[in-house]
């Protein structure tokens, strides 16, 4: 692994707190034979925003689903390594147990119940825990303070709202379960830059004000590195590079391959290495 700098050891407090999520050396196989992740290790510090970056098919969603134990429903399994949430092994638990432990995933593709109102969609997120009507109202108001747009659209059918609003519904619904850790899979997918920025500002607010730790999978390297503290770059199921978001954003290879600042279009780190290797022999 090519580390740009030492991993962040702690959140903004500066205290050397143990990470909220720790993934060590996992291997993931689909259908018993298709090896998709190899030796993937990373951590999310308490109160941090960590981005998993990479192109189509790199393994970002697979990594998130390994953490949220949603792989089984896709005939996938973690066959090596370990995943710990606050020091407790979670890789053998059921997805419902994890919600109880404060971890909620927002899936790729902003799944909403199109035939329900925005507000009813949000309310479905509250019933992952025993909760009274008054607590549901409180949780709703809290979500509306972060997503004022959803308050104005609360009686609209979710199916008729914009893509950006549906992504907000999906994140707002996850927040109704009062998570301490959110897994977000490609929140920027298919959205205009302005709405992407609006959503990421809200995500940062949730992180700062509610103290929610965030693990984010994104193809949009530029926006992810702007909002994350730390990033890992996946390629073909392996972590090729990691470092503080600022260092990655300034890294020459990241600029060339992922920030579209190359004249030759996007290449792979692997090509680069073999190219350099070849060059040394010339
Ligand atoms: N259920 C599955 N069965 C078999 N192979 C799968 C399955 N899901 C994903 N894969 C394969 O695993 C690899 C990683 O896919 P994954 O969806 O994790 O990538 P990703 O980085 O999230 O990509 P994208 O940016 O397109 O969402 C791909 O080669 C994909 O074809
Ligand atoms: Mg994906």
Short mmCIF file of C-alpha atoms and ligand atoms in Angstrom, two decimals:
data_model
loop_
_atom_site.label_atom_id
_atom_site.label_comp_id
_atom_site.label_asym_id
_atom_site.label_seq_id
_atom_site.Cartn_x
_atom_site.Cartn_y
_atom_site.Cartn_z
CA UNK A 1 0.00 0.00 0.00
CA UNK A 2 1.27 3.41 -0.93
CA UNK A 3 0.61 5.69 2.05
CA UNK A 4 0.95 9.40 1.41
CA UNK A 5 1.21 10.08 5.15
CA UNK A 6 0.52 8.44 8.48
CA UNK A 7 -3.20 7.72 9.06
CA UNK A 8 -5.19 10.14 11.17
CA UNK A 9 -5.04 8.82 14.68
CA UNK A 10 -7.91 10.78 16.17
CA UNK A 11 -10.79 13.10 15.41
CA UNK A 12 -10.80 16.86 15.80
CA UNK A 13 -10.51 16.59 19.59
CA UNK A 14 -6.87 15.61 19.15
CA UNK A 15 -7.25 12.76 21.64
CA UNK A 16 -5.86 9.41 20.54
CA UNK A 17 -9.29 7.75 20.59
CA UNK A 18 -9.60 4.25 19.13
CA UNK A 19 -11.24 4.20 15.67
CA UNK A 20 -15.00 3.69 15.53
CA UNK A 21 -14.56 1.32 12.57
CA UNK A 22 -11.60 -0.87 11.87
CA UNK A 23 -11.39 -3.14 8.81
CA UNK A 24 -8.40 -5.47 8.69
CA UNK A 25 -7.20 -7.37 5.72
CA UNK A 26 -10.58 -8.46 4.38
CA UNK A 27 -11.13 -10.63 1.36
CA UNK A 28 -14.57 -10.83 -0.28
CA UNK A 29 -15.81 -13.51 -2.61
CA UNK A 30 -19.09 -13.54 -4.58
CA UNK A 31 -20.76 -16.82 -5.57
CA UNK A 32 -17.98 -18.79 -3.82
CA UNK A 33 -15.52 -18.12 -6.64
CA UNK A 34 -15.39 -14.46 -7.73
CA UNK A 35 -12.67 -12.81 -5.67
CA UNK A 36 -13.51 -9.10 -5.52
CA UNK A 37 -11.63 -7.60 -2.53
CA UNK A 38 -8.11 -8.56 -1.52
CA UNK A 39 -6.35 -7.52 1.67
CA UNK A 40 -8.43 -4.40 2.20
CA UNK A 41 -7.64 -2.56 5.46
CA UNK A 42 -8.77 0.86 6.58
CA UNK A 43 -10.17 2.71 9.56
CA UNK A 44 -12.63 5.46 10.36
CA UNK A 45 -11.67 7.60 13.35
CA UNK A 46 -14.36 8.55 15.85
CA UNK A 47 -16.08 11.64 14.39
CA UNK A 48 -14.15 11.46 11.10
CA UNK A 49 -15.23 11.54 7.45
CA UNK A 50 -13.38 8.89 5.43
CA UNK A 51 -13.74 8.46 1.67
CA UNK A 52 -13.32 5.25 -0.32
CA UNK A 53 -12.48 6.33 -3.84
CA UNK A 54 -12.16 4.49 -7.11
CA UNK A 55 -13.55 3.98 -10.60
CA UNK A 56 -16.48 1.77 -11.67
CA UNK A 57 -16.17 -1.74 -10.33
CA UNK A 58 -13.21 -0.94 -8.06
CA UNK A 59 -15.02 -2.48 -5.08
CA UNK A 60 -16.36 0.54 -3.18
CA UNK A 61 -19.93 -0.75 -2.77
CA UNK A 62 -18.65 -4.23 -1.96
CA UNK A 63 -16.51 -2.74 0.81
CA UNK A 64 -19.47 -0.83 2.28
CA UNK A 65 -21.68 -3.91 2.08
CA UNK A 66 -19.01 -5.96 3.84
CA UNK A 67 -19.08 -3.49 6.70
CA UNK A 68 -22.88 -3.35 6.91
CA UNK A 69 -23.08 -7.16 6.50
CA UNK A 70 -25.36 -6.81 3.47
CA UNK A 71 -23.21 -9.10 1.32
CA UNK A 72 -25.07 -12.30 2.08
CA UNK A 73 -28.16 -11.05 0.22
CA UNK A 74 -25.94 -10.82 -2.89
CA UNK A 75 -24.33 -14.24 -2.46
CA UNK A 76 -21.16 -12.61 -1.24
CA UNK A 77 -19.06 -13.35 1.86
CA UNK A 78 -16.11 -11.99 3.79
CA UNK A 79 -13.76 -14.97 3.63
CA UNK A 80 -10.73 -13.48 5.42
CA UNK A 81 -9.93 -10.68 7.83
CA UNK A 82 -11.99 -8.89 10.43
CA UNK A 83 -14.32 -5.91 10.83
CA UNK A 84 -14.74 -4.19 14.20
CA UNK A 85 -17.17 -1.48 15.28
CA UNK A 86 -15.95 0.18 18.51
CA UNK A 87 -13.66 -2.79 19.06
CA UNK A 88 -16.42 -5.37 18.67
CA UNK A 89 -16.33 -7.93 15.83
CA UNK A 90 -19.34 -7.35 13.56
CA UNK A 91 -18.60 -9.46 10.50
CA UNK A 92 -20.80 -12.32 11.68
CA UNK A 93 -23.76 -10.16 12.74
CA UNK A 94 -27.05 -9.49 10.89
CA UNK A 95 -27.72 -6.06 9.32
CA UNK A 96 -30.48 -5.37 11.87
CA UNK A 97 -28.04 -5.80 14.77
CA UNK A 98 -25.82 -3.11 13.30
CA UNK A 99 -28.61 -0.55 13.20
CA UNK A 100 -29.05 -1.25 16.91
CA UNK A 101 -25.33 -0.58 17.36
CA UNK A 102 -25.69 2.80 15.66
CA UNK A 103 -24.52 2.05 12.13
CA UNK A 104 -26.80 2.74 9.15
CA UNK A 105 -26.08 2.45 5.43
CA UNK A 106 -27.56 4.65 2.71
CA UNK A 107 -27.46 2.41 -0.35
CA UNK A 108 -26.28 3.39 -3.81
CA UNK A 109 -29.11 4.73 -5.97
CA UNK A 110 -31.11 6.57 -3.26
CA UNK A 111 -33.86 4.08 -2.56
CA UNK A 112 -37.09 5.83 -1.60
CA UNK A 113 -40.64 4.57 -1.36
CA UNK A 114 -41.95 6.52 -4.36
CA UNK A 115 -45.62 6.09 -3.46
CA UNK A 116 -45.13 7.47 0.07
CA UNK A 117 -44.80 11.14 1.00
CA UNK A 118 -41.40 12.56 1.86
CA UNK A 119 -42.42 12.67 5.52
CA UNK A 120 -43.68 9.09 5.59
CA UNK A 121 -40.41 7.98 3.99
CA UNK A 122 -38.51 9.68 6.81
CA UNK A 123 -40.78 8.13 9.44
CA UNK A 124 -40.01 4.61 8.17
CA UNK A 125 -36.41 5.25 9.29
CA UNK A 126 -37.47 5.77 12.91
CA UNK A 127 -38.91 2.32 13.50
CA UNK A 128 -35.59 0.56 13.64
CA UNK A 129 -35.81 1.14 17.41
CA UNK A 130 -38.69 1.28 19.93
CA UNK A 131 -39.85 4.89 19.81
CA UNK A 132 -42.90 6.94 20.87
CA UNK A 133 -44.92 9.26 18.63
CA UNK A 134 -43.41 12.31 20.35
CA UNK A 135 -39.89 11.00 19.76
CA UNK A 136 -40.72 10.50 16.08
CA UNK A 137 -41.85 14.15 15.86
CA UNK A 138 -38.64 15.27 17.55
CA UNK A 139 -36.48 13.19 15.23
CA UNK A 140 -38.40 14.57 12.21
CA UNK A 141 -37.90 18.17 13.29
CA UNK A 142 -34.21 17.49 13.79
CA UNK A 143 -33.93 16.07 10.26
CA UNK A 144 -35.83 19.08 8.87
CA UNK A 145 -33.37 21.49 10.46
CA UNK A 146 -30.63 19.88 8.37
CA UNK A 147 -32.79 19.39 5.27
CA UNK A 148 -35.07 22.47 5.06
CA UNK A 149 -35.95 21.48 1.47
CA UNK A 150 -37.56 18.29 2.76
CA UNK A 151 -39.74 20.26 5.15
CA UNK A 152 -41.18 22.29 2.28
CA UNK A 153 -41.75 19.10 0.26
CA UNK A 154 -42.91 16.95 3.14
CA UNK A 155 -46.36 16.14 1.75
CA UNK A 156 -45.13 15.46 -1.82
CA UNK A 157 -44.86 11.90 -3.01
CA UNK A 158 -41.17 10.99 -2.89
CA UNK A 159 -41.43 9.53 -6.41
CA UNK A 160 -42.21 12.99 -7.79
CA UNK A 161 -39.35 14.82 -6.10
CA UNK A 162 -36.01 15.59 -7.78
CA UNK A 163 -33.00 13.25 -7.66
CA UNK A 164 -31.29 15.54 -5.17
CA UNK A 165 -34.33 15.58 -2.92
CA UNK A 166 -34.56 11.80 -3.08
CA UNK A 167 -30.94 11.54 -1.99
CA UNK A 168 -31.78 13.88 0.89
CA UNK A 169 -34.75 11.67 1.79
CA UNK A 170 -32.48 8.62 1.84
CA UNK A 171 -29.93 10.32 4.11
CA UNK A 172 -32.66 11.92 6.27
CA UNK A 173 -34.34 8.53 6.70
CA UNK A 174 -31.04 7.04 7.87
CA UNK A 175 -30.68 9.91 10.37
CA UNK A 176 -34.09 9.07 11.87
CA UNK A 177 -32.43 6.00 13.44
CA UNK A 178 -30.02 8.33 15.30
CA UNK A 179 -26.90 6.61 14.01
CA UNK A 180 -23.41 7.29 15.33
CA UNK A 181 -21.98 6.06 12.04
CA UNK A 182 -23.32 6.50 8.50
CA UNK A 183 -22.20 4.60 5.42
CA UNK A 184 -22.98 6.60 2.27
CA UNK A 185 -22.70 4.94 -1.13
CA UNK A 186 -22.21 7.47 -3.97
CA UNK A 187 -24.43 10.28 -2.72
CA UNK A 188 -23.35 12.38 -5.74
CA UNK A 189 -24.44 9.85 -8.36
CA UNK A 190 -26.27 11.45 -11.31
CA UNK A 191 -26.73 14.83 -9.61
CA UNK A 192 -25.80 18.33 -10.80
CA UNK A 193 -22.70 19.85 -9.14
CA UNK A 194 -24.71 22.45 -7.24
CA UNK A 195 -27.00 19.89 -5.62
CA UNK A 196 -24.00 17.64 -4.89
CA UNK A 197 -22.37 20.55 -3.02
CA UNK A 198 -25.62 21.19 -1.11
CA UNK A 199 -25.81 17.54 -0.03
CA UNK A 200 -22.15 17.40 1.01
CA UNK A 201 -22.51 20.59 3.04
CA UNK A 202 -25.37 18.92 4.92
CA UNK A 203 -23.31 15.76 5.40
CA UNK A 204 -20.49 17.85 6.86
CA UNK A 205 -22.99 19.58 9.16
CA UNK A 206 -24.30 16.22 10.38
CA UNK A 207 -20.72 15.18 11.03
CA UNK A 208 -19.77 18.35 12.91
CA UNK A 209 -22.98 19.03 14.83
CA UNK A 210 -24.34 15.54 15.46
CA UNK A 211 -20.90 13.92 15.74
CA UNK A 212 -21.80 11.23 13.19
CA UNK A 213 -18.75 9.37 11.82
CA UNK A 214 -18.98 8.91 8.06
CA UNK A 215 -17.67 6.34 5.61
CA UNK A 216 -18.31 7.54 2.10
CA UNK A 217 -17.91 5.65 -1.20
CA UNK A 218 -17.47 8.03 -4.13
CA UNK A 219 -16.39 8.06 -7.75
CA UNK A 220 -16.43 11.83 -7.56
CA UNK A 221 -12.91 12.17 -6.16
CA UNK A 222 -12.91 15.92 -6.34
CA UNK A 223 -15.94 16.50 -4.15
CA UNK A 224 -15.15 13.61 -1.78
CA UNK A 225 -11.65 14.91 -1.06
CA UNK A 226 -13.05 18.37 -0.44
CA UNK A 227 -15.26 17.14 2.39
CA UNK A 228 -13.44 14.08 3.76
CA UNK A 229 -10.59 14.12 6.29
CA UNK A 230 -8.91 11.03 4.93
CA UNK A 231 -9.17 8.94 1.75
CA UNK A 232 -8.37 5.46 0.45
CA UNK A 233 -8.13 4.72 -3.27
CA UNK A 234 -9.36 1.33 -4.41
CA UNK A 235 -8.41 -0.27 -7.67
CA UNK A 236 -9.51 -3.77 -8.68
CA UNK A 237 -10.36 -4.64 -5.10
CA UNK A 238 -7.11 -3.44 -3.51
CA UNK A 239 -6.21 -0.23 -1.74
CA UNK A 240 -3.58 1.40 -3.94
CA UNK A 241 -3.01 4.57 -1.94
CA UNK A 242 -4.26 6.34 1.18
CA UNK A 243 -3.64 9.59 2.98
CA UNK A 244 -5.14 12.76 4.42
CA UNK A 245 -7.65 14.21 1.92
CA UNK A 246 -5.55 17.34 1.36
CA UNK A 247 -2.42 15.34 0.58
CA UNK A 248 -4.32 13.08 -1.83
CA UNK A 249 -5.89 16.07 -3.60
CA UNK A 250 -2.42 17.50 -4.17
CA UNK A 251 -0.81 14.21 -5.11
CA UNK A 252 0.42 14.19 -8.70
CA UNK A 253 -0.83 10.68 -9.54
CA UNK A 254 -4.23 11.28 -7.98
CA UNK A 255 -4.53 14.51 -9.94
CA UNK A 256 -3.61 12.72 -13.11
CA UNK A 257 -5.75 9.62 -12.69
CA UNK A 258 -8.73 10.75 -10.65
CA UNK A 259 -9.09 14.49 -10.86
CA UNK A 260 -9.10 14.60 -14.66
CA UNK A 261 -6.03 16.84 -14.83
CA UNK A 262 -4.28 14.64 -17.35
CA UNK A 263 -4.03 15.28 -21.07
CA UNK A 264 -4.10 11.53 -21.78
CA UNK A 265 -7.34 10.65 -19.97
CA UNK A 266 -7.67 8.31 -17.03
CA UNK A 267 -5.15 5.50 -16.71
CA UNK A 268 -4.65 3.03 -13.93
CA UNK A 269 -2.07 3.12 -11.18
CA UNK A 270 -1.00 -0.28 -12.37
CA UNK A 271 -0.26 1.04 -15.88
CA UNK A 272 1.73 3.82 -14.34
CA UNK A 273 3.83 1.42 -12.32
CA UNK A 274 4.60 -0.88 -15.24
CA UNK A 275 5.34 2.16 -17.35
CA UNK A 276 7.82 3.41 -14.77
CA UNK A 277 9.27 -0.05 -14.39
CA UNK A 278 9.76 -0.31 -18.14
CA UNK A 279 11.28 3.11 -18.26
CA UNK A 280 13.90 2.13 -15.72
CA UNK A 281 15.06 -0.67 -18.01
CA UNK A 282 15.44 1.55 -21.03
N1 LIG B 1 -23.44 -9.68 -6.52
C1 LIG B 1 -22.32 -9.77 -7.24
N2 LIG B 1 -21.93 -10.94 -7.78
C2 LIG B 1 -20.78 -11.04 -8.50
N3 LIG B 1 -19.94 -10.02 -8.72
C3 LIG B 1 -20.27 -8.82 -8.21
C4 LIG B 1 -21.46 -8.63 -7.44
N4 LIG B 1 -21.53 -7.33 -7.05
C5 LIG B 1 -20.42 -6.75 -7.56
N5 LIG B 1 -19.67 -7.64 -8.24
C6 LIG B 1 -18.37 -7.34 -8.91
O1 LIG B 1 -17.47 -6.87 -7.92
C7 LIG B 1 -16.67 -5.83 -8.45
C8 LIG B 1 -16.79 -4.60 -7.55
O2 LIG B 1 -18.11 -4.08 -7.63
P1 LIG B 1 -18.63 -2.90 -6.73
O3 LIG B 1 -20.07 -2.72 -7.02
O4 LIG B 1 -18.21 -3.13 -5.35
O5 LIG B 1 -17.78 -1.68 -7.32
P2 LIG B 1 -17.96 -0.12 -7.10
O6 LIG B 1 -16.59 0.39 -6.84
O7 LIG B 1 -19.02 0.16 -6.12
O8 LIG B 1 -18.41 0.37 -8.56
P3 LIG B 1 -19.44 1.52 -8.98
O9 LIG B 1 -18.66 2.79 -8.97
O10 LIG B 1 -19.80 1.14 -10.39
O11 LIG B 1 -20.58 1.51 -8.05
C9 LIG B 1 -17.12 -5.61 -9.87
O12 LIG B 1 -16.25 -6.29 -10.72
C10 LIG B 1 -18.49 -6.24 -9.91
O13 LIG B 1 -18.77 -6.74 -11.20
MG1 LIG B 2 -20.77 1.15 -6.19
#
